[in-house]
Amino acid sequence: MKLQQLRYLVEVAKQGLNVSDAAEALHTSQPGISKQIRLLEDELGVQVFVRNGKRVVDVTAPGKEILKISERILREAKNLKRVAEEFVNEQEGGLVVATTHTQARYALPPTIHDFMQRYPGVKLSIKQGSPTQICEFVMDGSADIAIATEGIDQFPELAMLDCYSWNRSIIVPDNHPLLDLKGQLRIEDVAKYPIITYDFAFTGRSKINRAFESCGLAPNVVLTAIDTDVIKTYVGLGLGIGIVASMAFDVKRDVGLFAIDASHLFEPSTTHIGIRRDAYLRGYTYSFIERFAPHLTRAVVDAALNNKGEE
C-alpha cells in the first residue's frame, strides 16, 4: 500500500468520480491512476468504486469508509512533513489563506504586508471564494486557514476563532436625499430606496435581512454581488443605495460616494478564522494569525484546536 494510491482514491472521489479529471489534477495519466486503484483494491480485497465498464459510477459501502481513512492518513502524512519542515527551516514554506473578497481586499492587506516582511521565505497564497467554498478548501487540505464572517460554524471539523467585530454603512452617490436627513438614519428611510448589497451567502447578509424583518419591512434588493467594489460601482451609476461593510469605504478612493453610518440599524457581525482541528500548524502560521487578530496567541489557538468540538 502506497500513499500515492490513497491520493489517487481521494482525488477521484473529489473530482466527482471522473478519473480523467483526477489524472489532470494530479498531473499523471488516467491508465496509471486506474491501475494503481485496482492494485490497492486487490490488496484490500474489496472494491472501493463501482464501475460500469471503464467508468467509475459510484462508491461502494466499504469504499466510503476507506476514503475517510485515506483522507485522514493523507492529512497526517502532511502533518508529518510539516513537523519536519518546522525543525529543518522554520522561516521557509508555504501558507494558503482561503477568504472572501471583502476580507482579502479590505481587512488582510496590513497583515499580509507585515507577514511578508517578516517571513520573506514563505510563499503566501490567497484563495478567494464563498464562505462555504473557503471552508471546503481547508477541509480538503488545499488551504491552511479560512477567514470569513459566515459559514465556518457549519463545519464541526473546523475550530472557529473570533477575530473582530464590524458593522455596516449605507453608501450613496452625491446629492442623494439620505444625505439631507435630519436626525439619525432609520431602517424605514433605507427601505424607501432600491438596495444593492452582498449575495446572501456573503458577509453578514442574513443580519441585514433580519433588521428589515424586525420592523415589518422587506428590503427592495435590486442587485447583489460578492464583490464590494462591484456594489460601489453600481451605486455610483445611480442604480440604488449600497449596504456594505464599513471597512470597505475609503473616502480618498471612493470619489463621488458618501458613507452614512448604519451600525445602529444592524447587529454587528464577527469575522472568524477556521482551522482543521487535526492540523499541525507551522510557527509562521501562528504568527500570521496573531498579526491578524492579536488576541489569538499561540496558546489560544492551540486551546481551540484541542477542544474537539465538545463546547
mmCIF file of C-alpha atoms in Angstrom:
data_model
loop_
_atom_site.group_PDB
_atom_site.id
_atom_site.type_symbol
_atom_site.label_atom_id
_atom_site.label_comp_id
_atom_site.label_asym_id
_atom_site.label_seq_id
_atom_site.Cartn_x
_atom_site.Cartn_y
_atom_site.Cartn_z
ATOM 1 C CA MET A 1 0.000 0.000 0.000
ATOM 2 C CA LYS A 2 1.375 3.395 -1.012
ATOM 3 C CA LEU A 3 0.416 6.945 -0.149
ATOM 4 C CA GLN A 4 0.198 7.703 -3.851
ATOM 5 C CA GLN A 5 -2.556 5.097 -4.217
ATOM 6 C CA LEU A 6 -4.504 6.796 -1.442
ATOM 7 C CA ARG A 7 -4.032 10.159 -3.174
ATOM 8 C CA TYR A 8 -5.487 8.680 -6.342
ATOM 9 C CA LEU A 9 -8.512 7.328 -4.464
ATOM 10 C CA VAL A 10 -9.222 10.616 -2.751
ATOM 11 C CA GLU A 11 -8.733 12.713 -5.888
ATOM 12 C CA VAL A 12 -11.081 10.525 -7.964
ATOM 13 C CA ALA A 13 -13.756 10.983 -5.301
ATOM 14 C CA LYS A 14 -13.035 14.722 -5.121
ATOM 15 C CA GLN A 15 -13.405 15.044 -8.904
ATOM 16 C CA GLY A 16 -16.892 13.552 -8.868
ATOM 17 C CA LEU A 17 -15.629 10.052 -9.814
ATOM 18 C CA ASN A 18 -14.100 11.401 -13.019
ATOM 19 C CA VAL A 19 -10.765 9.597 -13.435
ATOM 20 C CA SER A 20 -9.694 11.852 -16.322
ATOM 21 C CA ASP A 21 -10.157 14.985 -14.212
ATOM 22 C CA ALA A 22 -8.302 13.340 -11.317
ATOM 23 C CA ALA A 23 -5.406 12.484 -13.613
ATOM 24 C CA GLU A 24 -5.259 16.062 -14.875
ATOM 25 C CA ALA A 25 -5.350 17.464 -11.332
ATOM 26 C CA LEU A 26 -2.505 15.171 -10.257
ATOM 27 C CA HIS A 27 -0.505 15.625 -13.483
ATOM 28 C CA THR A 28 -0.465 11.935 -14.278
ATOM 29 C CA SER A 29 -2.163 9.521 -16.682
ATOM 30 C CA GLN A 30 -5.653 8.083 -16.453
ATOM 31 C CA PRO A 31 -4.448 4.484 -17.069
ATOM 32 C CA GLY A 32 -1.853 4.923 -14.317
ATOM 33 C CA ILE A 33 -4.489 6.008 -11.786
ATOM 34 C CA SER A 34 -6.838 3.192 -12.780
ATOM 35 C CA LYS A 35 -4.060 0.611 -12.470
ATOM 36 C CA GLN A 36 -2.950 1.774 -9.030
ATOM 37 C CA ILE A 37 -6.505 1.857 -7.694
ATOM 38 C CA ARG A 38 -7.053 -1.684 -8.976
ATOM 39 C CA LEU A 39 -3.848 -2.839 -7.268
ATOM 40 C CA LEU A 40 -4.982 -1.271 -3.997
ATOM 41 C CA GLU A 41 -8.409 -2.886 -4.262
ATOM 42 C CA ASP A 42 -6.749 -6.240 -4.876
ATOM 43 C CA GLU A 43 -4.560 -5.760 -1.815
ATOM 44 C CA LEU A 44 -7.518 -4.779 0.371
ATOM 45 C CA GLY A 45 -9.751 -7.491 -1.015
ATOM 46 C CA VAL A 46 -12.695 -5.143 -1.612
ATOM 47 C CA GLN A 47 -13.801 -2.753 -4.332
ATOM 48 C CA VAL A 48 -13.685 0.923 -3.488
ATOM 49 C CA PHE A 49 -15.536 2.054 -6.593
ATOM 50 C CA VAL A 50 -18.496 0.706 -8.533
ATOM 51 C CA ARG A 51 -17.728 0.524 -12.239
ATOM 52 C CA ASN A 52 -19.836 0.372 -15.368
ATOM 53 C CA GLY A 53 -17.385 -0.805 -17.993
ATOM 54 C CA LYS A 54 -14.415 1.563 -17.695
ATOM 55 C CA ARG A 55 -16.438 4.293 -15.986
ATOM 56 C CA VAL A 56 -16.483 4.818 -12.223
ATOM 57 C CA VAL A 57 -20.125 5.407 -11.310
ATOM 58 C CA ASP A 58 -20.321 5.137 -7.506
ATOM 59 C CA VAL A 59 -18.510 4.426 -4.246
ATOM 60 C CA THR A 60 -19.110 1.098 -2.512
ATOM 61 C CA ALA A 61 -20.108 0.885 1.157
ATOM 62 C CA PRO A 62 -16.617 -0.246 2.250
ATOM 63 C CA GLY A 63 -15.190 2.287 -0.202
ATOM 64 C CA LYS A 64 -16.797 5.155 1.730
ATOM 65 C CA GLU A 65 -15.034 4.057 4.904
ATOM 66 C CA ILE A 66 -11.752 3.504 3.048
ATOM 67 C CA LEU A 67 -11.972 7.030 1.615
ATOM 68 C CA LYS A 68 -12.477 8.518 5.082
ATOM 69 C CA ILE A 69 -9.445 6.686 6.420
ATOM 70 C CA SER A 70 -7.408 7.569 3.327
ATOM 71 C CA GLU A 71 -8.190 11.264 3.785
ATOM 72 C CA ARG A 72 -7.131 11.039 7.425
ATOM 73 C CA ILE A 73 -3.869 9.236 6.545
ATOM 74 C CA LEU A 74 -3.032 11.843 3.910
ATOM 75 C CA ARG A 75 -3.692 14.669 6.367
ATOM 76 C CA GLU A 76 -1.426 13.061 8.930
ATOM 77 C CA ALA A 77 1.254 12.496 6.290
ATOM 78 C CA LYS A 78 1.061 16.199 5.503
ATOM 79 C CA ASN A 79 1.343 16.967 9.232
ATOM 80 C CA LEU A 80 4.456 14.754 9.452
ATOM 81 C CA LYS A 81 6.049 16.711 6.647
ATOM 82 C CA ARG A 82 5.192 19.999 8.343
ATOM 83 C CA VAL A 83 6.767 18.849 11.610
ATOM 84 C CA ALA A 84 9.988 18.010 9.789
ATOM 85 C CA GLU A 85 9.958 21.300 7.863
ATOM 86 C CA GLU A 86 9.434 23.250 11.094
ATOM 87 C CA PHE A 87 12.629 21.833 12.565
ATOM 88 C CA VAL A 88 14.669 21.975 9.364
ATOM 89 C CA ASN A 89 13.796 25.566 8.411
ATOM 90 C CA GLU A 90 11.161 27.462 10.331
ATOM 91 C CA GLN A 91 11.496 30.501 8.069
ATOM 92 C CA GLU A 92 10.511 28.807 4.807
ATOM 93 C CA GLY A 93 7.456 27.011 3.491
ATOM 94 C CA GLY A 94 4.009 27.844 2.214
ATOM 95 C CA LEU A 95 0.811 29.262 3.661
ATOM 96 C CA VAL A 96 -2.542 29.244 1.873
ATOM 97 C CA VAL A 97 -5.238 31.537 3.268
ATOM 98 C CA ALA A 98 -8.769 30.995 1.975
ATOM 99 C CA THR A 99 -11.007 34.012 2.360
ATOM 100 C CA THR A 100 -13.742 36.165 0.856
ATOM 101 C CA HIS A 101 -13.230 39.227 -1.319
ATOM 102 C CA THR A 102 -14.078 41.693 1.448
ATOM 103 C CA GLN A 103 -11.506 40.225 3.830
ATOM 104 C CA ALA A 104 -8.833 39.908 1.131
ATOM 105 C CA ARG A 105 -9.397 43.426 -0.179
ATOM 106 C CA TYR A 106 -10.021 45.423 2.999
ATOM 107 C CA ALA A 107 -9.053 43.542 6.177
ATOM 108 C CA LEU A 108 -5.992 41.487 5.279
ATOM 109 C CA PRO A 109 -3.582 43.841 3.428
ATOM 110 C CA PRO A 110 -1.788 45.206 6.546
ATOM 111 C CA THR A 111 -1.397 41.684 7.945
ATOM 112 C CA ILE A 112 -0.118 40.313 4.650
ATOM 113 C CA HIS A 113 2.335 43.197 4.234
ATOM 114 C CA ASP A 114 3.778 42.725 7.732
ATOM 115 C CA PHE A 115 3.887 38.945 7.371
ATOM 116 C CA MET A 116 5.756 39.038 4.054
ATOM 117 C CA GLN A 117 8.276 41.475 5.507
ATOM 118 C CA ARG A 118 8.862 39.145 8.463
ATOM 119 C CA TYR A 119 8.843 35.864 6.512
ATOM 120 C CA PRO A 120 10.243 36.514 3.026
ATOM 121 C CA GLY A 121 10.938 32.804 2.591
ATOM 122 C CA VAL A 122 7.290 31.792 2.992
ATOM 123 C CA LYS A 123 5.210 31.577 -0.165
ATOM 124 C CA LEU A 124 1.835 33.098 0.694
ATOM 125 C CA SER A 125 -1.236 32.363 -1.413
ATOM 126 C CA ILE A 126 -4.760 33.795 -1.171
ATOM 127 C CA LYS A 127 -7.665 31.628 -2.361
ATOM 128 C CA GLN A 128 -10.927 33.535 -2.706
ATOM 129 C CA GLY A 129 -14.381 32.045 -2.684
ATOM 130 C CA SER A 130 -17.719 31.968 -0.936
ATOM 131 C CA PRO A 131 -17.736 31.133 2.803
ATOM 132 C CA THR A 132 -18.725 27.548 2.025
ATOM 133 C CA GLN A 133 -16.049 27.204 -0.644
ATOM 134 C CA ILE A 134 -13.250 28.501 1.547
ATOM 135 C CA CYS A 135 -14.223 26.130 4.358
ATOM 136 C CA GLU A 136 -14.151 23.280 1.865
ATOM 137 C CA PHE A 137 -10.659 24.397 0.789
ATOM 138 C CA VAL A 138 -9.496 23.930 4.379
ATOM 139 C CA MET A 139 -11.376 20.667 4.714
ATOM 140 C CA ASP A 140 -9.736 19.134 1.632
ATOM 141 C CA GLY A 141 -6.286 20.445 2.529
ATOM 142 C CA SER A 142 -5.901 22.927 -0.317
ATOM 143 C CA ALA A 143 -5.842 25.807 2.210
ATOM 144 C CA ASP A 144 -4.413 26.087 5.715
ATOM 145 C CA ILE A 145 -6.857 28.535 7.285
ATOM 146 C CA ALA A 146 -10.183 30.118 6.375
ATOM 147 C CA ILE A 147 -11.133 33.712 7.183
ATOM 148 C CA ALA A 148 -14.798 34.639 6.829
ATOM 149 C CA THR A 149 -17.838 36.027 8.588
ATOM 150 C CA GLU A 150 -20.295 33.330 7.572
ATOM 151 C CA GLY A 151 -20.153 29.572 7.156
ATOM 152 C CA ILE A 152 -17.362 28.320 9.397
ATOM 153 C CA ASP A 153 -19.767 27.241 12.132
ATOM 154 C CA GLN A 154 -21.359 24.820 9.658
ATOM 155 C CA PHE A 155 -18.200 22.679 9.652
ATOM 156 C CA PRO A 156 -17.733 20.912 13.016
ATOM 157 C CA GLU A 157 -14.311 19.637 11.918
ATOM 158 C CA LEU A 158 -13.076 23.240 11.969
ATOM 159 C CA ALA A 159 -12.127 25.098 15.105
ATOM 160 C CA MET A 160 -13.664 28.572 14.874
ATOM 161 C CA LEU A 161 -11.884 31.533 16.477
ATOM 162 C CA ASP A 162 -13.384 35.015 16.753
ATOM 163 C CA CYS A 163 -11.209 37.747 15.208
ATOM 164 C CA TYR A 164 -13.013 41.091 15.257
ATOM 165 C CA SER A 165 -16.484 42.605 15.057
ATOM 166 C CA TRP A 166 -17.639 45.031 12.385
ATOM 167 C CA ASN A 167 -20.765 46.703 11.085
ATOM 168 C CA ARG A 168 -22.177 48.387 8.011
ATOM 169 C CA SER A 169 -22.609 51.713 6.268
ATOM 170 C CA ILE A 170 -25.066 52.938 3.678
ATOM 171 C CA ILE A 171 -23.260 54.088 0.537
ATOM 172 C CA VAL A 172 -24.950 56.769 -1.597
ATOM 173 C CA PRO A 173 -23.923 59.000 -4.509
ATOM 174 C CA ASP A 174 -23.544 62.741 -4.188
ATOM 175 C CA ASN A 175 -26.763 64.742 -3.694
ATOM 176 C CA HIS A 176 -28.756 61.705 -2.537
ATOM 177 C CA PRO A 177 -31.777 62.602 -0.329
ATOM 178 C CA LEU A 178 -30.434 60.434 2.534
ATOM 179 C CA LEU A 179 -27.571 62.897 2.928
ATOM 180 C CA ASP A 180 -30.081 65.624 3.860
ATOM 181 C CA LEU A 181 -31.832 63.685 6.626
ATOM 182 C CA LYS A 182 -32.335 65.479 9.918
ATOM 183 C CA GLY A 183 -31.647 63.152 12.805
ATOM 184 C CA GLN A 184 -30.467 59.568 12.907
ATOM 185 C CA LEU A 185 -30.953 57.280 9.938
ATOM 186 C CA ARG A 186 -33.864 54.831 10.348
ATOM 187 C CA ILE A 187 -34.454 51.469 8.713
ATOM 188 C CA GLU A 188 -37.648 52.973 7.252
ATOM 189 C CA ASP A 189 -35.519 55.571 5.471
ATOM 190 C CA VAL A 190 -33.348 52.879 3.909
ATOM 191 C CA ALA A 191 -36.372 50.816 2.841
ATOM 192 C CA LYS A 192 -37.591 53.634 0.574
ATOM 193 C CA TYR A 193 -34.803 53.043 -1.936
ATOM 194 C CA PRO A 194 -33.609 50.182 -4.155
ATOM 195 C CA ILE A 195 -30.743 48.399 -2.427
ATOM 196 C CA ILE A 196 -27.505 46.937 -3.754
ATOM 197 C CA THR A 197 -25.723 44.638 -1.320
ATOM 198 C CA TYR A 198 -23.983 41.328 -0.806
ATOM 199 C CA ASP A 199 -25.092 37.972 -2.102
ATOM 200 C CA PHE A 200 -26.976 36.103 0.627
ATOM 201 C CA ALA A 201 -24.099 33.707 1.359
ATOM 202 C CA PHE A 202 -21.637 36.537 1.969
ATOM 203 C CA THR A 203 -20.648 38.986 4.647
ATOM 204 C CA GLY A 204 -23.485 39.015 7.138
ATOM 205 C CA ARG A 205 -26.325 39.346 4.637
ATOM 206 C CA SER A 206 -28.654 37.415 6.980
ATOM 207 C CA LYS A 207 -28.328 40.177 9.589
ATOM 208 C CA ILE A 208 -29.306 42.793 7.026
ATOM 209 C CA ASN A 209 -32.486 40.875 6.266
ATOM 210 C CA ARG A 210 -33.299 40.454 9.956
ATOM 211 C CA ALA A 211 -33.047 44.195 10.566
ATOM 212 C CA PHE A 212 -35.781 44.856 7.999
ATOM 213 C CA GLU A 213 -37.927 41.926 9.132
ATOM 214 C CA SER A 214 -37.857 43.124 12.743
ATOM 215 C CA CYS A 215 -39.546 46.339 11.557
ATOM 216 C CA GLY A 216 -42.081 44.529 9.370
ATOM 217 C CA LEU A 217 -40.324 45.671 6.205
ATOM 218 C CA ALA A 218 -38.925 43.903 3.149
ATOM 219 C CA PRO A 219 -35.766 45.330 1.581
ATOM 220 C CA ASN A 220 -36.025 46.117 -2.121
ATOM 221 C CA VAL A 221 -32.779 44.403 -3.137
ATOM 222 C CA VAL A 222 -32.365 45.023 -6.860
ATOM 223 C CA LEU A 223 -28.796 43.793 -7.282
ATOM 224 C CA THR A 224 -26.437 41.562 -5.317
ATOM 225 C CA ALA A 225 -22.716 40.908 -5.696
ATOM 226 C CA ILE A 226 -19.915 39.108 -3.908
ATOM 227 C CA ASP A 227 -17.507 41.974 -4.522
ATOM 228 C CA THR A 228 -17.853 45.226 -2.578
ATOM 229 C CA ASP A 229 -16.185 47.196 -5.363
ATOM 230 C CA VAL A 230 -18.904 45.992 -7.755
ATOM 231 C CA ILE A 231 -21.569 47.170 -5.322
ATOM 232 C CA LYS A 232 -19.973 50.621 -5.124
ATOM 233 C CA THR A 233 -19.693 50.830 -8.893
ATOM 234 C CA TYR A 234 -23.424 50.351 -9.391
ATOM 235 C CA VAL A 235 -24.255 52.737 -6.562
ATOM 236 C CA GLY A 236 -22.158 55.306 -8.426
ATOM 237 C CA LEU A 237 -24.281 54.666 -11.510
ATOM 238 C CA GLY A 238 -27.373 55.598 -9.547
ATOM 239 C CA LEU A 239 -28.985 52.139 -9.565
ATOM 240 C CA GLY A 240 -29.565 52.106 -5.811
ATOM 241 C CA ILE A 241 -28.037 52.660 -2.394
ATOM 242 C CA GLY A 242 -25.421 50.248 -1.110
ATOM 243 C CA ILE A 243 -25.213 48.378 2.179
ATOM 244 C CA VAL A 244 -21.605 47.341 2.693
ATOM 245 C CA ALA A 245 -19.076 46.632 5.417
ATOM 246 C CA SER A 246 -17.935 49.975 6.829
ATOM 247 C CA MET A 247 -14.284 48.979 6.430
ATOM 248 C CA ALA A 248 -14.862 48.750 2.661
ATOM 249 C CA PHE A 249 -15.422 52.501 2.248
ATOM 250 C CA ASP A 250 -12.400 54.713 1.620
ATOM 251 C CA VAL A 251 -13.025 58.454 1.434
ATOM 252 C CA LYS A 252 -9.952 59.033 -0.753
ATOM 253 C CA ARG A 253 -10.632 56.248 -3.232
ATOM 254 C CA ASP A 254 -14.418 56.255 -3.381
ATOM 255 C CA VAL A 255 -14.738 59.648 -5.018
ATOM 256 C CA GLY A 256 -18.337 60.702 -5.640
ATOM 257 C CA LEU A 257 -19.725 58.377 -2.962
ATOM 258 C CA PHE A 258 -20.623 59.051 0.654
ATOM 259 C CA ALA A 259 -20.947 56.700 3.621
ATOM 260 C CA ILE A 260 -23.668 57.002 6.257
ATOM 261 C CA ASP A 261 -23.065 55.061 9.456
ATOM 262 C CA ALA A 262 -25.668 52.327 9.915
ATOM 263 C CA SER A 263 -24.180 50.459 12.870
ATOM 264 C CA HIS A 264 -27.257 51.288 14.956
ATOM 265 C CA LEU A 265 -29.534 49.587 12.425
ATOM 266 C CA PHE A 266 -27.844 46.215 12.128
ATOM 267 C CA GLU A 267 -26.457 43.627 14.518
ATOM 268 C CA PRO A 268 -22.664 43.588 14.443
ATOM 269 C CA SER A 269 -21.006 40.723 12.614
ATOM 270 C CA THR A 270 -17.893 38.828 13.635
ATOM 271 C CA THR A 271 -15.145 37.665 11.362
ATOM 272 C CA HIS A 272 -13.708 34.252 12.260
ATOM 273 C CA ILE A 273 -10.735 32.077 11.452
ATOM 274 C CA GLY A 274 -11.403 28.398 10.736
ATOM 275 C CA ILE A 275 -8.703 25.731 11.138
ATOM 276 C CA ARG A 276 -8.909 21.951 10.915
ATOM 277 C CA ARG A 277 -8.778 20.569 14.440
ATOM 278 C CA ASP A 278 -6.305 17.867 13.381
ATOM 279 C CA ALA A 279 -3.941 20.242 11.558
ATOM 280 C CA TYR A 280 -0.316 20.755 12.519
ATOM 281 C CA LEU A 281 0.416 24.461 12.199
ATOM 282 C CA ARG A 282 3.823 25.815 11.265
ATOM 283 C CA GLY A 283 5.202 28.508 13.551
ATOM 284 C CA TYR A 284 4.719 31.190 10.916
ATOM 285 C CA THR A 285 1.016 30.242 10.646
ATOM 286 C CA TYR A 286 0.569 31.110 14.323
ATOM 287 C CA SER A 287 2.410 34.349 13.614
ATOM 288 C CA PHE A 288 0.084 35.198 10.718
ATOM 289 C CA ILE A 289 -2.999 34.557 12.850
ATOM 290 C CA GLU A 290 -1.709 36.713 15.707
ATOM 291 C CA ARG A 291 -0.838 39.529 13.343
ATOM 292 C CA PHE A 292 -4.410 39.485 12.034
ATOM 293 C CA ALA A 293 -6.032 39.135 15.471
ATOM 294 C CA PRO A 294 -3.545 39.993 18.264
ATOM 295 C CA HIS A 295 -5.610 38.283 20.961
ATOM 296 C CA LEU A 296 -5.261 34.944 19.133
ATOM 297 C CA THR A 297 -1.933 33.923 20.601
ATOM 298 C CA ARG A 298 -0.427 30.504 20.005
ATOM 299 C CA ALA A 299 -1.782 29.304 23.365
ATOM 300 C CA VAL A 300 -5.303 30.457 22.480
ATOM 301 C CA VAL A 301 -5.173 28.807 19.053
ATOM 302 C CA ASP A 302 -3.850 25.537 20.498
ATOM 303 C CA ALA A 303 -6.584 25.518 23.136
ATOM 304 C CA ALA A 304 -9.213 25.887 20.405
ATOM 305 C CA LEU A 305 -7.667 23.115 18.309
ATOM 306 C CA ASN A 306 -7.509 20.789 21.295
ATOM 307 C CA ASN A 307 -11.172 21.373 22.109
ATOM 308 C CA LYS A 308 -12.656 18.596 19.964
ATOM 309 C CA GLY A 309 -15.992 20.266 19.409
ATOM 310 C CA GLU A 310 -17.361 19.436 22.871
ATOM 311 C CA GLU A 311 -18.058 23.043 23.844
#
